[in-house]
Amino acid sequence: MPSLKRKVEAKSEAPLKKQKPSQPTRPAVSVLKDEEPAFPRGGASVLTPLEHKQIQIRAKQDVLFEQSTGKKARAYDSEDEENEDEEHFEVQSGKSKPKRKSTTSEKKPGTGGIAGGPEVKIESLSYKRLVPGSMVLGQVAQINRYDIALTLPNNLTGYIPITSVSDKVTQVVEALATADDASSDGEEDSHSARDLDLKSMVAVGQYLRAYVSATTASNGSGTQGRRHVELSINPKHANYGLKKTDLVVNSMVQAVVSSIEDHGVVMSLGLEDTTARGFMSSKEIGDIRKYAELKEGAVYLCLITGLSSNGNIIKLSANPDRIGNVKKSNFLTDAPNVDCFLPGTAIEVLVSEITTSGLAGKVMGLLDVTADVIHSGAAASGKPLEKKYFVGTKIKARVLCTFPAYEEKKLGISSLDHIMEFIPLSSRSNDKHVSPTTALPISSIVDQARVARVVPGFGVFVDLGVKGVRGFVHISHLSDKKVETISDTTGPYKVDTVHRARILNYNLVDGLFLASFEQSILELPFLRLEDVEVGQIIKGKVSKLIVNAAGIGGVLVTVTESISGLVPEMHLADVHLQYPEKKFREGLSVTARVLSIDLERRLMRLTLKKSLVNSDAPVWNTYQKLAVGMQAPGTLVNILPTGAVVQFYGPVRGFLPVSQMSESYIKDPKQHFRVGQVVNVNITSIDDAENRMTVSCREPISFGVLQQKEMAELKPGIKVDGVVSEKTAEEIIIELNDSGLKAYLPFEHLADGSAAKCLAAAKKVRVGQGLQNLMVMSKNETKRIIRLTNKPSLIRAYQSGRLPASFEQLTVGKEVAGFVKNIIATGIFVQFAGDLTGFLPAKHLGDEVSGPPDFGMRKQQSISARVQSIHYNQNRFSLTQRPVSDKDTALNSNSTDLQLPDRALSNPIDGMSASIDDFTLGKLTKVKIISIKETQMNVQLADSVQGRVDVSQVFDSWEDVKDRKHPLKSFNTKQILSARVLGVHDSRNHRFLPITHSNKAPVFEISVKPSEQTEAELDILTLERVRQDSSWLVFVNNIAEDCLWVNLSPNVRGRIRIMDVSDDVSLLADLSSNFPIGSALRARVLHVDPANNRLDLSARSGASSVMMTIEDLSVGMVLPGRVTKVTERYIMVQLSEKLSAPVHLVDMVDDYNTANPTIYHKNQTVRVCVSDIDLPNKKITLSTRPSKVLSSSLPVKDPEITSVAQVKVNDIVRGFIKNVADNGVFVTLSSNVTGYVRVTDLSDSFIKDWKSDFQVDQLVTGKIITVDPLLHHIQMSLKQSVLSKDYRPPLTYADVEVGQIVTGKIRKVEDFGVFIVVDNSANVSGLCHRSEIAEERVSNVQGLYEEGDAVKAKVLKVDLEKRRISFGLKSSYFAAQSVDSDLDDGDSNGSGGIHLVDSSDDGSEETEPRTAHTDLRNLRDVQDNNTLMESGEPEVEPKTDPLSGMVPKKGHVAQGLNTSGFDWSGGMIDTNQKVAHSYTDEEVQPQKKKPRKAELKVDRTGDLDTNGPQSVADFERLLLGQPNSSFLWLSYMAFELQLSEVSKARGIAERAIRTINQGRDTDSELLNVWVAYFNLENTYGTDETVEEIFKRACEYNDPEEMHNRLASIYIQSGKNEKAETLLQAMVKKFSQDPKVWLNHATFLFDTMAAPQRARDLLPRALQSLPKHHHVDLTSKFAHLEFRSANGDAERGRTIFEGLLSTFPKRLDLWNVMLDLEIKLGDKDQVRRLFGRVTSSKLKTKKAKYFFKRWLEYEEKEGDAQRCEKVKAKAAEYVRQQEADKS
């Protein structure tokens, strides 16, 4: 997105934050304002406005005197007075005004201000006063692609960049700029337009508050140049200065839509306090945009209509009707400070001064406001302000702008009606309100413009003939000459003079037209781009030549000062210009024609082609004005092999087929046409609805009225004569005599017989030769194509009636003759006259016909057949060449009878009906049941006449239904019932139609209700007749996620929400079982809407089925609900269609330890209890606690806290962390009670990063230390010292004593020793030097210990000052203690992690080898191993310390687990996969007998004995230390299976899946568990459990890997059918992986012994896989042919030969084929292969390799003679190479 990115980067260079003005300098008088209190409520005061004015004057003087700054009191007065007229009206006059100080005595009576007060200068908004930081009210005038034009007061316009609309829009723009960085401009335009549309954010005419970001003035040709005002409507800027406390009712605030809810939108206000959010009801959106069209990021200027109790929720309204109603309300009467008065706010103003230039006033007696001559209403009404307003009166006005550049706060206001009403100004025309620009379009010329008012030095207001809207002509636009002065009584522009004017623009805010009297403006052809029409001829001058990489890319042509157009390179001339710069120089006058106009991009494309500019043809700029036969020139913009695209004007394009490019044959259009060429075309077809058109270059006069008449008279079978006009490669073009029409005669239609005979006949035909008695076979009037034939067999067939030309001429069994149109694998399409085509299936071909692919036939060949069957509904028929048998004759006879026009019946059930037409609406008849479904019975009325009985048309009442779940169970097939015809069933729309809609073979809708088996008038139920609260017998038709669809009748369908299905909530858990399809229900109508075809019903009891509202609820009520949303923090439960509420963690269970929202699932039905109701805010609190919804006697561990008063000091409570803030943690104790824990109360010990130890929703236990019921504050403590009476403080350095035995963990391992952290201490740690680790010298400390190892140590030395402790780990320190412990416990497993090992006490000199130990902590991946071998061989005991018994860590073999033949691994089909890790044990060496002395050894396996884990407790202890070890989990599962505890093994597998962390290092561990789980369920479970586990595994792991594993398990367990089904699914789901196809083929070859099915996979695989996989996969399939016992080696050779012929340089293919042939043992074949490969062109190195391999083969399999022969060939190859080099 280069263009978009440039805009974003441009904005980022000058961010808005930098453009914000600094706070205006506070004048001295502001100190006084700071000392004043906030406005009193309503602005009321005991002082009069006059007294306020006097007090303010005196206060100003005092403050200025006390705080003298060396500046004059009003430093800007002289400048303002000097430029008074200019500032007020922006007079563009070169003559300076004399300085004049206005005094009160000079004012006219009645126009002055309040006596004694200082004069308030009336401000008018201008470019000079519009400084950065200003805020102004504007209206959206135009929405462009990357910015928005905003109309501002006083004929100003600002522009809002796309990055200054809202934060949401900015995020989208940045994302697009990043994503499309490498895209082309064209791609960027379409992409950005698709993803971001500013028209969905704002609307034309919408009022918005804008913040001035920057104002720039560029030097132009005029005196002022171009002025640009950059704005922002982002609420962060538009609400600048507002605080949360400033938001009061009736003030205006700008907001942006942040989220769209069901009943309204949540809006962001852009305030610093993010707790304040806005909410706007869907009813308060107004007419700007429909609620359904709202999008996030849309901006609105809203009225504050209300506040919540805490002020966090601000209720907003953007409805103009409400905002504009300011007569009695909706204006600001009370404000906390002056920052509330922002543009858009309606206020009440006390008029204090009236002048000719406007009025001034006060708001609440303190704030100055002014309205200029336009916005005071003087310009619009024409009435003098002195007569409209009076000093001292109060008027309603709306804030228009701010003036931040002035020291005193001052506002601009407007009292114009349309601004007060917050709607665009409209004019009345013919008693209708229309837009002013509709009544008088811009650029229009008004001949009678009457001057209504003159403002000296400024301009004149004129009446333009538009009621209610005036125009304004600035003094600079009165004449082409300079106008010095104007007066209302003298001069050419005095009041009531009439002039000719032209409309330049219209200002939405001012409600004024901007006009001009200048003659030069009146004579301009165009004022703006909208005035130019597509196809119009214009004149201009070349302003610039555009240069690109290819040269001159186009020319810019200036039409007027503000309008330019682009001439693309292809449109510079009719011929391609080699040097365009020589012809087109800057300033050259040119005449062009407009090709297209893009108003959104402000782009106009022109053409200078003389063939287009000088053309008199009508301009084709819209499809709706075009018709077939019209002619015009167009430009070729794209040339394709099938034709070309022709561009006309605007969006109109047409397609020119290659057949229509010329009268003669064109093979390649690019050889005859070029892009940019102008061609004259005529329209052959047009579809204005789809904007498609086909054109032709052929001369249209060659097909005139006479030819059209002749074409219409031609019929198939007519004989014609003609002259050969042209011969092509396959047909002859003939010009028919008399008519001149062109017809086509294929070579194959010149004669019957072989293709050679037809070709010989074609060679005899010459151009100009006459041909007679040719028969017309078909014609296409649209394409003007006539097909002829000269086949004698077809001509005779037509004469004998055997060549049909229409569908009506066909009858079953009729002999017909035609020709072959097309041949496919399943049969032949046969064409007859009139393009009538039938299908001849392969099985119905004659016995003499050969097999596929062409059945011995060729296209256009003559053929005879018999009509086998006719399908009238689809206009299809089939043929046969088989001989007629008696059975076929009978069948054909019946088939013909069914389809005869008289619609006669055969074997009617009622015995009376004779024709299908007898079955009229309401007819009583008999039917026979053919089959019975869940919701209908299929019946027969007669042979081949079917009917349908819907289940709703069987029973009259609820009591008649005996089996409610299966109502139709009481009926039997072949049962005959009395019935009544309702209509014809429409299977497409699932409804029934009147009898008039019946077709050739209708399916009748039947009723067998006993009440309808009478002659009474048939009463068919419709939705319009269904009434609310009526009861009906309904039948389930379909089961959806949230409702049941039921039928009242075949054409009346309704829905029952899940919560309304039954009063028994337990039945809702399994709808498909309790309410299967077809089951009967009694339902009551809740709501019916025939217009939208909607019917809502309820099957609950009468009282409970009423649509529930919040007013119907009461606290303690237990209700059923449907889960609609599940998160980690809550579940959302829907009680009724419009009533939903959440269930939070604290309201979910009685024991918070079991709180887990994820146990629920969407659409689950739950029972909830209403805990609290907040009617004002319409909030409900629900609970699923068992003690509330089931029984109050159930145990409650965590009681519900309903209020703060329930909590007492010293109570111990539990709750979930709600928020982790900087100052502490907030804990949710209940849905409306929250506790606070200070940082100092979180833990007894110091925690550096305490936030990382506390997460949201974490369950914590705390003690209440403070309760404030008034403020609803609860303070808690989580310290263990506060919670527990038995709390022991952590061990400190002062508590450690020399000689003390402690336990701890290794914190760090260094070469010089290990650092130990003491357990249950305040981070007390020390060093155990290397010399204190063991009795003997330790050289490798890392080999003995790892971080986290638990040890027991003795304190050797303590240094409290340096806080250092020295530990000792020598076994001698604990010898006495260990012996005592061993004697006491009688067990070698001690609690301290040290146990006693005695030497053998036999008399031999050598000890017996000890049993090999398994170090389970060092197990690695078990993914690809199958069994765990229990080795009986002894293992080498590594060299140990003689006393400590420390053993360096060693790897251990870790293989898959095998329990009684139970395979856990599920190995891959791919046999080449290697084992990930492999470790081997060392050989056992005998040890010499040690002295009989106690030996201490540290137990490194978690207190297990030498035989490994032998109990559940052993496994649990091991898993605590190694939770991510899949080997332990699998061993644990195997242990339970040995005990036949299958369910426990399943539980262990589930625990393992939940426990093992997901990550790169543990993925293989999880995979092992899943595969083991597969094996477990495959062996002990059912198909359903396997499927369930498989689906879950695919969600958490690679789906393809899981499919492969399960398929391998199926194959190993002999479940080949399931394996095949799974593999078939894999080739569809993972079709892009060649291994999947190969695995499937291997399975079919080896396991299923179905090689042909495997071979059929290869074409499918090649269609699905990318081309770079084709060669390798094909060679592997060939490899299977050789390797598999079911393969065909000869077929494999054929495949390899095909590959080698295509890729002869692929030496890897030669090698593979050689290997396979050598393994197969065919020596001659091997030698031939070696000879072929060495004879090909090989590089020397490759040739040497193959000769060497050949020689090795001969040495092994051949004899000496053959070896010599190979050597001779190699020598000759070398000689040949040397000869080639020389």
GROMACS .gro file of N, CA and C in nm, residues 1265-1302:
model
  114
 1265ILE      N    1  -0.934  -0.759   5.838
 1265ILE     CA    2  -0.871  -0.677   5.943
 1265ILE      C    3  -0.941  -0.544   5.960
 1266THR      N    4  -1.016  -0.498   5.859
 1266THR     CA    5  -1.089  -0.372   5.870
 1266THR      C    6  -1.215  -0.380   5.787
 1267VAL      N    7  -1.328  -0.329   5.842
 1267VAL     CA    8  -1.455  -0.323   5.769
 1267VAL      C    9  -1.515  -0.184   5.789
 1268ASP      N   10  -1.548  -0.117   5.680
 1268ASP     CA   11  -1.614   0.014   5.685
 1268ASP      C   12  -1.747   0.002   5.610
 1269PRO      N   13  -1.857  -0.024   5.682
 1269PRO     CA   14  -1.986  -0.045   5.613
 1269PRO      C   15  -2.035   0.077   5.537
 1270LEU      N   16  -1.999   0.199   5.587
 1270LEU     CA   17  -2.048   0.319   5.520
 1270LEU      C   18  -1.985   0.336   5.383
 1271LEU      N   19  -1.853   0.314   5.377
 1271LEU     CA   20  -1.783   0.329   5.250
 1271LEU      C   21  -1.776   0.199   5.171
 1272HIS      N   22  -1.831   0.092   5.229
 1272HIS     CA   23  -1.827  -0.039   5.164
 1272HIS      C   24  -1.683  -0.083   5.137
 1273HIS      N   25  -1.597  -0.057   5.236
 1273HIS     CA   26  -1.456  -0.094   5.222
 1273HIS      C   27  -1.425  -0.212   5.312
 1274ILE      N   28  -1.352  -0.307   5.260
 1274ILE     CA   29  -1.306  -0.423   5.336
 1274ILE      C   30  -1.157  -0.438   5.312
 1275GLN      N   31  -1.081  -0.446   5.422
 1275GLN     CA   32  -0.936  -0.465   5.409
 1275GLN      C   33  -0.900  -0.602   5.464
 1276MET      N   34  -0.813  -0.673   5.391
 1276MET     CA   35  -0.778  -0.809   5.426
 1276MET      C   36  -0.627  -0.823   5.439
 1277SER      N   37  -0.588  -0.936   5.495
 1277SER     CA   38  -0.447  -0.971   5.502
 1277SER      C   39  -0.431  -1.116   5.459
 1278LEU      N   40  -0.328  -1.140   5.379
 1278LEU     CA   41  -0.298  -1.276   5.333
 1278LEU      C   42  -0.178  -1.336   5.404
 1279LYS      N   43  -0.124  -1.267   5.506
 1279LYS     CA   44  -0.006  -1.316   5.576
 1279LYS      C   45  -0.040  -1.443   5.653
 1280GLN      N   46   0.049  -1.539   5.648
 1280GLN     CA   47   0.031  -1.662   5.723
 1280GLN      C   48   0.038  -1.637   5.873
 1281SER      N   49   0.116  -1.537   5.911
 1281SER     CA   50   0.126  -1.505   6.053
 1281SER      C   51  -0.007  -1.453   6.108
 1282VAL      N   52  -0.086  -1.395   6.023
 1282VAL     CA   53  -0.217  -1.345   6.064
 1282VAL      C   54  -0.321  -1.456   6.057
 1283LEU      N   55  -0.307  -1.541   5.958
 1283LEU     CA   56  -0.408  -1.645   5.934
 1283LEU      C   57  -0.396  -1.761   6.034
 1284SER      N   58  -0.273  -1.806   6.063
 1284SER     CA   59  -0.254  -1.929   6.139
 1284SER      C   60  -0.202  -1.898   6.280
 1285LYS      N   61  -0.261  -1.966   6.379
 1285LYS     CA   62  -0.213  -1.951   6.516
 1285LYS      C   63  -0.083  -2.028   6.537
 1286ASP      N   64  -0.065  -2.135   6.463
 1286ASP     CA   65   0.055  -2.218   6.477
 1286ASP      C   66   0.167  -2.173   6.384
 1287TYR      N   67   0.160  -2.053   6.340
 1287TYR     CA   68   0.259  -2.005   6.244
 1287TYR      C   69   0.396  -1.994   6.308
 1288ARG      N   70   0.492  -2.045   6.239
 1288ARG     CA   71   0.631  -2.033   6.282
 1288ARG      C   72   0.704  -1.941   6.185
 1289PRO      N   73   0.769  -1.841   6.238
 1289PRO     CA   74   0.838  -1.748   6.146
 1289PRO      C   75   0.953  -1.818   6.075
 1290PRO      N   76   0.984  -1.774   5.955
 1290PRO     CA   77   1.094  -1.836   5.881
 1290PRO      C   78   1.226  -1.824   5.956
 1291LEU      N   79   1.310  -1.921   5.931
 1291LEU     CA   80   1.442  -1.925   5.994
 1291LEU      C   81   1.526  -1.810   5.942
 1292THR      N   82   1.596  -1.740   6.030
 1292THR     CA   83   1.685  -1.630   5.991
 1292THR      C   84   1.828  -1.668   6.022
 1293TYR      N   85   1.919  -1.581   5.981
 1293TYR     CA   86   2.060  -1.607   6.008
 1293TYR      C   87   2.087  -1.612   6.158
 1294ALA      N   88   2.014  -1.535   6.232
 1294ALA     CA   89   2.036  -1.532   6.378
 1294ALA      C   90   1.992  -1.663   6.443
 1295ASP      N   91   1.904  -1.736   6.378
 1295ASP     CA   92   1.855  -1.860   6.436
 1295ASP      C   93   1.944  -1.980   6.409
 1296VAL      N   94   2.038  -1.965   6.320
 1296VAL     CA   95   2.125  -2.076   6.283
 1296VAL      C   96   2.239  -2.088   6.382
 1297GLU      N   97   2.263  -2.209   6.427
 1297GLU     CA   98   2.370  -2.234   6.523
 1297GLU      C   99   2.467  -2.338   6.467
 1298VAL      N  100   2.590  -2.325   6.508
 1298VAL     CA  101   2.694  -2.419   6.464
 1298VAL      C  102   2.660  -2.558   6.518
 1299GLY      N  103   2.674  -2.659   6.432
 1299GLY     CA  104   2.643  -2.796   6.469
 1299GLY      C  105   2.500  -2.836   6.439
 1300GLN      N  106   2.419  -2.741   6.399
 1300GLN     CA  107   2.278  -2.770   6.370
 1300GLN      C  108   2.267  -2.847   6.239
 1301ILE      N  109   2.175  -2.947   6.237
 1301ILE     CA  110   2.149  -3.025   6.116
 1301ILE      C  111   2.026  -2.965   6.049
 1302VAL      N  112   2.041  -2.927   5.921
 1302VAL     CA  113   1.931  -2.864   5.848
 1302VAL      C  114   1.911  -2.938   5.716
   0.00000   0.00000   0.00000
